[in-house]
Amino acid sequence: MAKKTKSNKRQLILEEAAKLFKARGFGGTSMRDLGAQVGMEAASMYNHINSKDEILEIICFQISDTYISQLAEIEQTATSYVEKIKALIRLHIRLMIEDGAAVSVANNDWKYLTNDKLEAFKQARKNYEKGFAALIEQGIAAGELQPVNASVALFTILSAVRWVELWYRPGRGITAEELEENIITLLLNGLAK
Amino acid sequence: MAKKTKSNKRQLILEEAAKLFKARGFGGTSMRDLGAQVGMEAASMYNHINSKDEILEIICFQISDTYISQLAEIEQTATSYVEKIKALIRLHIRLMIEDGAAVSVANNDWKYLTNDKLEAFKQARKNYEKGFAALIEQGIAAGELQPVNASVALFTILSAVRWVELWYRPGRGITAEELEENIITLLLNGLAK
DNA sequence: CAGGTAAACTAACATTTGTTAGTATATTTA
DNA sequence: TAAATATACTAACAAATGTTAGTTTACCTG
């Protein structure tokens, strides 16, 4: 199969691109930089990908697709709203730990997407946020949550979970599970005694 | 005074640069883009600033200096640790609302600083984080706060406050004060009932 | 009004950018 | 083994980049 071998190098290019984009930003990463990291001339990469923009698109939509499908799954579980929200928080933390580079790129460099891709990504994100906010509102209506502004709660949660990308290293004296429980406790129960 | 007139245009350039950097990123903003926004040829701006890098430096350190001096002030007030932490959260939200473009740049584009400026900025940020974390630890030791991992609490707070830059618009049906109280309540008391 | 300085302009520079063309070398298929 | 395909390379392109040089215009000071 022609596509099979192609996929190997293609995947490598995408992974190294995510790392470099995270470290230096999309604009700060040249195709020659990326080629050096992959072990290939910049021009050679065009046998595997169509453009620099396409690399960014693939990374961003891979992440947004994951979030959206996971949200749909969680919505259909038969648990309390608190549990659903906990599951979403865990999802964010886990994705950040497992695929931190790509998540960072989707969080920070999505704005360099162009035209319809940019619009599609913004729409996808908006849909995800809407679904998440709905869970919070339903949780409030069901009496499980404090009657806060759902948008404020939503964005506080989404942001609170982002710093993991900047901070977490496997050997930092805290496991992924501990981290999850710490953050969930903090967000659901608060810092004050 | 020669410097006086110079400062006017210089300030305008810095302000427009912050807006553009926030919108398109440092790498995504050319000096010609900036010139167009300011109403001047790119080359003309070099009568007021020394380089594109310098613009970024000024924006970033203006913000980090503000945080550091405010932290020092808050540390010396005679209040509880909870109140000190609340004051810091309010500071972050207020700065974001009042000078959102510059704060965004300091948050997102600092990595494009070069050499010693980059190191100095990272050091300044680390010092600020250390001071903030110390307040949390002392608050825990004093029995005012839950015994959580101070780093986790610190970064959760710092991040939770960032989304304001992406979301807050003066006419969004919520005042700056309401926003502050919502976020503080959420972080200190939690979302769950 | 004269002289000097500040601040704008145009033109051009050297690099760096993403990308393409053309070509050579592996690797797979028949 | 022969033909075909995939994949790498070198060289080069056009465009965009930050910046400098040189010049002209506006403005303040004496």
Short mmCIF file of C-alpha atoms (C1' of nucleotides) in Angstrom, two decimals:
data_model
loop_
_atom_site.label_atom_id
_atom_site.label_comp_id
_atom_site.label_asym_id
_atom_site.label_seq_id
_atom_site.Cartn_x
_atom_site.Cartn_y
_atom_site.Cartn_z
CA MET A 1 0.00 0.00 0.00
CA ALA A 2 1.35 3.35 -0.93
CA LYS A 3 -0.50 5.14 1.81
CA LYS A 4 0.90 2.95 4.55
CA THR A 5 4.55 3.96 4.28
CA LYS A 6 3.47 7.49 3.61
CA SER A 7 1.58 7.58 6.88
CA ASN A 8 4.68 6.81 8.93
CA LYS A 9 6.64 9.83 7.86
CA ARG A 10 3.54 11.93 7.68
CA GLN A 11 2.75 11.11 11.28
CA LEU A 12 6.31 11.89 12.32
CA ILE A 13 6.11 15.26 10.60
CA LEU A 14 2.84 16.05 12.35
CA GLU A 15 4.20 15.08 15.75
CA GLU A 16 7.41 17.06 15.40
CA ALA A 17 5.44 20.00 14.06
CA ALA A 18 3.20 19.97 17.13
CA LYS A 19 6.24 20.03 19.39
CA LEU A 20 7.90 22.86 17.50
CA PHE A 21 4.68 24.88 17.16
CA LYS A 22 4.17 24.54 20.90
CA ALA A 23 7.71 25.63 21.67
CA ARG A 24 8.13 28.46 19.14
CA GLY A 25 4.66 29.15 17.81
CA PHE A 26 3.35 28.54 14.29
CA GLY A 27 4.87 31.73 12.89
CA GLY A 28 8.10 31.11 14.73
CA THR A 29 8.59 27.70 13.15
CA SER A 30 9.89 27.56 9.59
CA MET A 31 9.57 24.57 7.31
CA ARG A 32 13.36 24.34 7.40
CA ASP A 33 13.30 24.16 11.19
CA LEU A 34 10.73 21.42 10.98
CA GLY A 35 12.66 19.56 8.32
CA ALA A 36 15.78 19.60 10.50
CA GLN A 37 13.80 18.15 13.38
CA VAL A 38 12.28 15.44 11.21
CA GLY A 39 15.61 14.68 9.57
CA MET A 40 14.69 15.71 6.07
CA GLU A 41 15.03 18.70 3.78
CA ALA A 42 12.10 21.10 3.95
CA ALA A 43 11.20 20.40 0.35
CA SER A 44 11.10 16.65 0.92
CA MET A 45 8.27 16.98 3.37
CA TYR A 46 6.02 18.05 0.55
CA ASN A 47 5.94 14.42 -0.53
CA HIS A 48 3.94 13.78 2.65
CA ILE A 49 2.01 16.94 3.32
CA ASN A 50 0.50 19.59 1.10
CA SER A 51 1.38 22.77 2.94
CA LYS A 52 2.41 24.23 6.25
CA ASP A 53 -1.15 25.40 6.75
CA GLU A 54 -2.41 21.86 6.30
CA ILE A 55 -0.20 20.67 9.16
CA LEU A 56 -1.80 23.21 11.46
CA GLU A 57 -5.27 22.25 10.28
CA ILE A 58 -4.74 18.56 10.91
CA ILE A 59 -3.40 19.17 14.41
CA CYS A 60 -6.18 21.56 15.38
CA PHE A 61 -9.08 19.51 14.05
CA GLN A 62 -7.73 16.25 15.42
CA ILE A 63 -7.99 17.82 18.87
CA SER A 64 -11.35 19.51 18.40
CA ASP A 65 -12.82 16.29 16.96
CA THR A 66 -11.66 14.41 20.03
CA TYR A 67 -13.26 16.89 22.40
CA ILE A 68 -16.52 16.89 20.52
CA SER A 69 -16.90 13.13 20.29
CA GLN A 70 -15.95 12.69 23.94
CA LEU A 71 -18.49 15.29 24.99
CA ALA A 72 -21.19 13.44 23.08
CA GLU A 73 -20.22 10.24 24.85
CA ILE A 74 -20.26 11.81 28.30
CA GLU A 75 -23.60 13.48 27.66
CA GLN A 76 -25.17 10.07 27.15
CA THR A 77 -23.89 8.44 30.34
CA ALA A 78 -26.44 7.88 33.08
CA THR A 79 -24.78 9.81 35.89
CA SER A 80 -25.27 13.03 37.81
CA TYR A 81 -24.29 16.36 36.30
CA VAL A 82 -21.50 16.68 38.80
CA GLU A 83 -20.07 13.40 37.57
CA LYS A 84 -20.39 14.46 33.96
CA ILE A 85 -18.53 17.67 34.67
CA LYS A 86 -15.86 15.78 36.57
CA ALA A 87 -15.49 13.45 33.60
CA LEU A 88 -15.00 16.44 31.29
CA ILE A 89 -12.39 17.95 33.56
CA ARG A 90 -10.58 14.62 33.64
CA LEU A 91 -10.79 14.44 29.86
CA HIS A 92 -9.11 17.81 29.50
CA ILE A 93 -6.34 16.98 31.92
CA ARG A 94 -5.73 13.57 30.42
CA LEU A 95 -5.62 14.85 26.85
CA MET A 96 -3.20 17.54 27.91
CA ILE A 97 -0.93 14.99 29.52
CA GLU A 98 -1.14 12.43 26.74
CA ASP A 99 -1.01 14.75 23.76
CA GLY A 100 0.16 18.01 25.25
CA ALA A 101 1.86 19.39 22.18
CA ALA A 102 -1.16 19.04 19.92
CA VAL A 103 -3.51 20.39 22.57
CA SER A 104 -1.27 23.40 23.09
CA VAL A 105 -1.24 24.11 19.39
CA ALA A 106 -5.03 23.82 19.19
CA ASN A 107 -5.28 26.17 22.17
CA ASN A 108 -2.79 28.78 21.09
CA ASP A 109 -2.17 28.66 17.36
CA TRP A 110 -5.64 28.02 16.00
CA LYS A 111 -5.84 31.70 15.12
CA TYR A 112 -3.40 31.15 12.28
CA LEU A 113 -5.89 28.92 10.52
CA THR A 114 -7.19 30.57 7.36
CA ASN A 115 -10.57 31.32 5.85
CA ASP A 116 -13.13 28.50 6.10
CA LYS A 117 -10.86 26.37 8.28
CA LEU A 118 -10.66 29.19 10.77
CA GLU A 119 -14.41 29.61 10.75
CA ALA A 120 -15.01 25.88 11.06
CA PHE A 121 -12.69 25.63 14.03
CA LYS A 122 -14.31 28.56 15.80
CA GLN A 123 -17.70 27.02 15.19
CA ALA A 124 -16.59 23.65 16.53
CA ARG A 125 -15.23 25.26 19.65
CA LYS A 126 -18.40 27.25 20.12
CA ASN A 127 -20.48 24.09 19.84
CA TYR A 128 -18.33 22.34 22.40
CA GLU A 129 -18.60 25.25 24.80
CA LYS A 130 -22.33 25.36 24.33
CA GLY A 131 -22.66 21.68 25.18
CA PHE A 132 -20.45 22.03 28.24
CA ALA A 133 -22.31 25.12 29.46
CA ALA A 134 -25.60 23.29 29.05
CA LEU A 135 -24.41 20.60 31.46
CA ILE A 136 -23.53 23.27 34.00
CA GLU A 137 -26.90 24.94 33.63
CA GLN A 138 -28.72 21.65 33.99
CA GLY A 139 -26.62 20.87 37.04
CA ILE A 140 -27.66 24.17 38.58
CA ALA A 141 -31.32 23.57 37.70
CA ALA A 142 -31.10 20.13 39.28
CA GLY A 143 -29.77 21.68 42.47
CA GLU A 144 -26.41 19.95 42.21
CA LEU A 145 -24.40 23.12 41.66
CA GLN A 146 -24.17 26.64 43.03
CA PRO A 147 -26.29 29.11 41.10
CA VAL A 148 -23.41 30.84 39.34
CA ASN A 149 -23.20 32.41 35.92
CA ALA A 150 -22.75 29.35 33.68
CA SER A 151 -20.44 31.13 31.23
CA VAL A 152 -18.19 32.28 34.03
CA ALA A 153 -18.07 28.77 35.44
CA LEU A 154 -17.44 27.26 32.03
CA PHE A 155 -14.52 29.45 31.13
CA THR A 156 -13.06 29.26 34.59
CA ILE A 157 -12.98 25.48 34.29
CA LEU A 158 -11.64 25.48 30.73
CA SER A 159 -8.86 27.88 31.62
CA ALA A 160 -8.02 26.35 34.97
CA VAL A 161 -7.15 23.20 33.17
CA ARG A 162 -4.83 24.79 30.66
CA TRP A 163 -1.86 25.49 32.85
CA VAL A 164 -1.23 21.73 32.98
CA GLU A 165 0.39 22.06 29.59
CA LEU A 166 2.95 24.50 30.94
CA TRP A 167 3.64 22.75 34.16
CA TYR A 168 3.16 19.02 34.14
CA ARG A 169 6.20 16.83 33.63
CA PRO A 170 6.05 13.06 34.25
CA GLY A 171 8.65 13.23 37.02
CA ARG A 172 7.29 16.13 39.01
CA GLY A 173 6.38 14.30 42.17
CA ILE A 174 2.70 14.22 41.37
CA THR A 175 0.90 11.59 39.34
CA ALA A 176 -1.70 12.32 36.70
CA GLU A 177 -4.39 10.94 38.99
CA GLU A 178 -3.33 13.12 41.92
CA LEU A 179 -3.30 16.10 39.64
CA GLU A 180 -6.81 15.36 38.43
CA GLU A 181 -8.15 14.98 41.95
CA ASN A 182 -6.43 18.15 43.14
CA ILE A 183 -7.85 20.24 40.34
CA ILE A 184 -11.32 18.74 40.57
CA THR A 185 -11.39 19.32 44.32
CA LEU A 186 -10.25 22.87 43.88
CA LEU A 187 -12.82 23.67 41.20
CA LEU A 188 -15.74 21.91 42.84
CA ASN A 189 -15.06 22.60 46.53
CA GLY A 190 -12.92 25.74 46.43
CA LEU A 191 -9.73 26.84 48.07
CA ALA A 192 -11.16 28.40 51.25
CA LYS A 193 -11.89 26.36 54.34
CA MET B 1 11.43 68.98 25.42
CA ALA B 2 12.35 66.64 22.66
CA LYS B 3 11.20 63.56 24.54
CA LYS B 4 7.70 64.89 25.11
CA THR B 5 6.46 64.90 21.54
CA LYS B 6 8.36 61.71 20.92
CA SER B 7 6.44 59.99 23.70
CA ASN B 8 3.06 60.64 22.12
CA LYS B 9 3.67 58.72 18.94
CA ARG B 10 5.78 56.20 20.72
CA GLN B 11 2.92 55.44 23.08
CA LEU B 12 0.52 55.16 20.16
CA ILE B 13 2.81 52.69 18.45
CA LEU B 14 3.07 50.61 21.62
CA GLU B 15 -0.69 50.57 22.09
CA GLU B 16 -1.49 49.63 18.51
CA ALA B 17 1.26 47.01 18.62
CA ALA B 18 -0.29 45.43 21.70
CA LYS B 19 -3.66 45.25 19.95
CA LEU B 20 -2.20 43.73 16.79
CA PHE B 21 0.06 41.32 18.64
CA LYS B 22 -2.92 40.16 20.63
CA ALA B 23 -5.04 39.69 17.51
CA ARG B 24 -2.47 38.14 15.17
CA GLY B 25 0.47 37.23 17.37
CA PHE B 26 3.96 38.75 17.35
CA GLY B 27 5.13 36.72 14.37
CA GLY B 28 1.89 37.35 12.54
CA THR B 29 2.25 41.11 12.76
CA SER B 30 4.62 42.82 10.35
CA MET B 31 6.04 46.27 10.84
CA ARG B 32 4.11 47.30 7.75
CA ASP B 33 0.88 46.07 9.31
CA LEU B 34 1.68 48.05 12.41
CA GLY B 35 2.59 51.14 10.43
CA ALA B 36 -0.72 51.00 8.60
CA GLN B 37 -2.57 50.82 11.92
CA VAL B 38 -0.61 53.72 13.37
CA GLY B 39 -0.98 55.76 10.18
CA MET B 40 2.66 55.88 9.26
CA GLU B 41 5.12 54.09 7.01
CA ALA B 42 6.92 51.19 8.66
CA ALA B 43 10.25 52.95 8.32
CA SER B 44 8.95 56.10 10.01
CA MET B 45 8.30 54.26 13.22
CA TYR B 46 12.01 53.83 13.67
CA ASN B 47 12.13 57.48 14.65
CA HIS B 48 10.26 56.45 17.78
CA ILE B 49 11.34 52.91 18.53
CA ASN B 50 14.55 50.98 18.01
CA SER B 51 13.25 47.65 16.81
CA LYS B 52 10.28 45.33 16.66
CA ASP B 53 11.81 43.30 19.44
CA GLU B 54 12.00 46.38 21.63
CA ILE B 55 8.27 46.91 21.27
CA LEU B 56 7.63 43.43 22.59
CA GLU B 57 10.08 43.93 25.43
CA ILE B 58 8.48 47.16 26.56
CA ILE B 59 5.00 45.64 26.55
CA CYS B 60 6.03 42.51 28.41
CA PHE B 61 8.09 44.18 31.11
CA GLN B 62 5.56 46.94 31.67
CA ILE B 63 3.11 44.21 32.65
CA SER B 64 5.49 42.09 34.69
CA ASP B 65 6.69 45.18 36.57
CA THR B 66 3.12 46.04 37.44
CA TYR B 67 2.41 42.57 38.80
CA ILE B 68 5.58 42.52 40.85
CA SER B 69 5.11 45.91 42.46
CA GLN B 70 1.46 45.21 43.21
CA LEU B 71 2.35 41.90 44.81
CA ALA B 72 4.87 43.65 47.05
CA GLU B 73 2.20 46.12 48.08
CA ILE B 74 -0.38 43.45 48.85
CA GLU B 75 2.13 41.41 50.82
CA GLN B 76 2.57 44.32 53.20
CA THR B 77 -1.10 44.94 53.94
CA ALA B 78 -2.34 43.87 57.36
CA THR B 79 -5.10 41.48 56.31
CA SER B 80 -5.78 37.76 56.28
CA TYR B 81 -4.22 35.53 53.68
CA VAL B 82 -7.62 34.95 52.16
CA GLU B 83 -7.98 38.69 51.66
CA LYS B 84 -4.52 38.97 50.16
CA ILE B 85 -5.30 36.23 47.68
CA LYS B 86 -8.61 37.85 46.84
CA ALA B 87 -6.78 41.11 46.23
CA LEU B 88 -4.39 39.37 43.84
CA ILE B 89 -7.24 37.76 41.93
CA ARG B 90 -8.92 41.15 41.64
CA LEU B 91 -5.66 42.65 40.45
CA HIS B 92 -5.39 40.11 37.65
CA ILE B 93 -8.96 40.62 36.53
CA ARG B 94 -8.72 44.37 36.68
CA LEU B 95 -5.46 44.53 34.75
CA MET B 96 -6.94 42.25 32.14
CA ILE B 97 -9.95 44.50 31.75
CA GLU B 98 -8.05 47.77 31.81
CA ASP B 99 -5.06 46.79 29.70
CA GLY B 100 -6.18 43.57 28.09
CA ALA B 101 -4.08 43.82 24.95
CA ALA B 102 -0.79 44.27 26.79
CA VAL B 103 -1.63 41.55 29.30
CA SER B 104 -2.46 39.16 26.49
CA VAL B 105 0.84 39.86 24.81
CA ALA B 106 2.75 39.34 28.05
CA ASN B 107 0.85 36.08 28.55
CA ASN B 108 1.15 34.68 25.06
CA ASP B 109 4.01 36.29 23.16
CA TRP B 110 6.69 36.57 25.82
CA LYS B 111 8.34 33.51 24.30
CA TYR B 112 9.46 35.59 21.34
CA LEU B 113 11.66 37.70 23.61
CA THR B 114 15.33 37.06 22.89
CA ASN B 115 18.41 36.15 24.93
CA ASP B 116 18.78 38.03 28.20
CA LYS B 117 15.37 39.68 27.90
CA LEU B 118 13.77 36.27 27.66
CA GLU B 119 15.69 35.05 30.67
CA ALA B 120 14.89 38.18 32.67
CA PHE B 121 11.19 37.83 31.92
CA LYS B 122 11.11 34.18 32.90
CA GLN B 123 12.92 35.03 36.11
CA ALA B 124 10.50 37.85 36.91
CA ARG B 125 7.56 35.55 36.35
CA LYS B 126 9.11 32.88 38.51
CA ASN B 127 9.66 35.36 41.32
CA TYR B 128 6.06 36.50 41.12
CA GLU B 129 4.79 32.94 41.19
CA LYS B 130 7.00 32.16 44.15
CA GLY B 131 5.61 35.12 46.09
CA PHE B 132 2.05 34.19 45.25
CA ALA B 133 2.59 30.54 46.18
CA ALA B 134 4.10 31.59 49.49
CA LEU B 135 0.90 33.42 50.37
CA ILE B 136 -1.10 30.29 49.62
CA GLU B 137 1.20 28.15 51.73
CA GLN B 138 1.03 30.58 54.62
CA GLY B 139 -2.74 30.65 54.28
CA ILE B 140 -2.82 26.88 54.55
CA ALA B 141 -0.44 26.91 57.51
CA ALA B 142 -2.65 29.50 59.22
CA GLY B 143 -5.65 27.23 58.73
CA GLU B 144 -7.43 29.65 56.42
CA LEU B 145 -7.22 27.45 53.35
CA GLN B 146 -7.72 23.82 52.40
CA PRO B 147 -4.50 21.80 52.55
CA VAL B 148 -4.03 21.53 48.80
CA ASN B 149 -0.86 21.41 46.74
CA ALA B 150 0.15 25.09 46.61
CA SER B 151 1.50 24.91 43.08
CA VAL B 152 -1.69 23.34 41.82
CA ALA B 153 -3.73 26.03 43.53
CA LEU B 154 -1.47 28.79 42.25
CA PHE B 155 -1.61 27.78 38.62
CA THR B 156 -5.30 27.02 38.78
CA ILE B 157 -5.91 30.57 39.97
CA LEU B 158 -3.54 32.17 37.48
CA SER B 159 -5.09 30.29 34.59
CA ALA B 160 -8.67 30.64 35.70
CA VAL B 161 -8.26 34.35 35.42
CA ARG B 162 -6.88 34.33 31.89
CA TRP B 163 -10.01 33.61 29.97
CA VAL B 164 -11.25 37.06 30.86
CA GLU B 165 -9.07 38.38 28.06
CA LEU B 166 -10.90 36.26 25.53
CA TRP B 167 -14.35 36.82 26.81
CA TYR B 168 -14.93 40.09 28.57
CA ARG B 169 -16.45 42.95 26.58
CA PRO B 170 -17.73 46.09 28.32
CA GLY B 171 -21.29 45.50 27.10
CA ARG B 172 -21.67 41.83 27.99
CA GLY B 173 -24.35 42.14 30.63
CA ILE B 174 -21.92 41.71 33.47
CA THR B 175 -19.90 44.40 35.18
CA ALA B 176 -16.27 44.12 36.10
CA GLU B 177 -17.24 43.93 39.78
CA GLU B 178 -19.75 41.15 39.21
CA LEU B 179 -17.16 39.28 37.22
CA GLU B 180 -14.63 39.61 40.01
CA GLU B 181 -17.05 38.38 42.63
CA ASN B 182 -18.18 35.46 40.47
CA ILE B 183 -14.66 34.27 39.84
CA ILE B 184 -13.53 34.76 43.42
CA THR B 185 -16.56 32.86 44.72
CA LEU B 186 -15.93 30.06 42.28
CA LEU B 187 -12.25 29.74 43.15
CA LEU B 188 -12.64 30.08 46.90
CA ASN B 189 -15.95 28.27 47.47
CA GLY B 190 -16.18 25.94 44.48
CA LEU B 191 -18.85 25.05 42.00
CA ALA B 192 -20.50 22.17 43.86
CA LYS B 193 -23.22 22.70 46.41
"C1'" DC C 1 13.07 85.24 9.44
"C1'" DA C 2 17.09 81.73 9.94
"C1'" DG C 3 18.81 77.49 11.65
"C1'" DG C 4 18.22 73.35 13.64
"C1'" DT C 5 15.88 69.42 15.05
"C1'" DA C 6 12.10 66.04 14.86
"C1'" DA C 7 9.62 63.18 12.14
"C1'" DA C 8 7.70 61.83 7.94
"C1'" DC C 9 8.59 59.88 3.24
"C1'" DT C 10 10.59 56.73 -0.72
"C1'" DA C 11 13.73 53.30 -2.08
"C1'" DA C 12 16.39 49.73 -1.31
"C1'" DC C 13 19.07 46.15 1.24
"C1'" DA C 14 19.86 41.43 2.76
"C1'" DT C 15 17.43 37.50 4.86
"C1'" DT C 16 14.08 34.42 5.47
"C1'" DT C 17 9.88 32.52 4.13
"C1'" DG C 18 6.77 28.71 1.85
"C1'" DT C 19 6.80 26.36 -2.11
"C1'" DT C 20 7.87 24.32 -6.86
"C1'" DA C 21 10.77 22.13 -10.52
"C1'" DG C 22 13.73 18.96 -11.84
"C1'" DT C 23 16.44 15.05 -10.77
"C1'" DA C 24 18.39 11.12 -8.47
"C1'" DT C 25 17.78 7.10 -5.48
"C1'" DA C 26 15.53 3.71 -3.10
"C1'" DT C 27 11.62 0.45 -2.73
"C1'" DT C 28 7.78 -2.08 -4.29
"C1'" DT C 29 5.22 -4.54 -7.90
"C1'" DA C 30 4.73 -7.39 -11.97
"C1'" DT D 1 15.02 -8.56 -13.42
"C1'" DA D 2 12.32 -4.64 -15.42
"C1'" DA D 3 9.08 -1.13 -14.70
"C1'" DA D 4 6.89 1.81 -11.78
"C1'" DT D 5 6.20 4.27 -7.85
"C1'" DA D 6 7.56 6.64 -3.60
"C1'" DT D 7 10.63 9.51 -1.57
"C1'" DA D 8 14.69 12.04 -1.01
"C1'" DC D 9 17.82 15.71 -2.77
"C1'" DT D 10 19.58 20.39 -4.78
"C1'" DA D 11 18.48 24.69 -6.69
"C1'" DA D 12 15.75 28.24 -7.29
"C1'" DC D 13 11.52 31.20 -7.30
"C1'" DA D 14 8.70 35.10 -5.72
"C1'" DA D 15 7.03 37.28 -1.87
"C1'" DA D 16 7.47 39.16 2.62
"C1'" DT D 17 10.33 40.44 6.41
"C1'" DG D 18 12.97 43.89 9.59
"C1'" DT D 19 15.82 47.49 8.95
"C1'" DT D 20 18.89 51.31 7.01
"C1'" DA D 21 20.08 55.28 4.00
"C1'" DG D 22 19.01 59.37 2.07
"C1'" DT D 23 15.87 62.98 1.50
"C1'" DT D 24 12.10 66.07 2.26
"C1'" DT D 25 8.76 68.39 5.12
"C1'" DA D 26 7.04 70.38 9.39
"C1'" DC D 27 7.92 72.65 13.59
"C1'" DC D 28 10.12 74.90 17.42
"C1'" DT D 29 13.78 78.14 19.13
"C1'" DG D 30 16.68 82.06 18.88
#
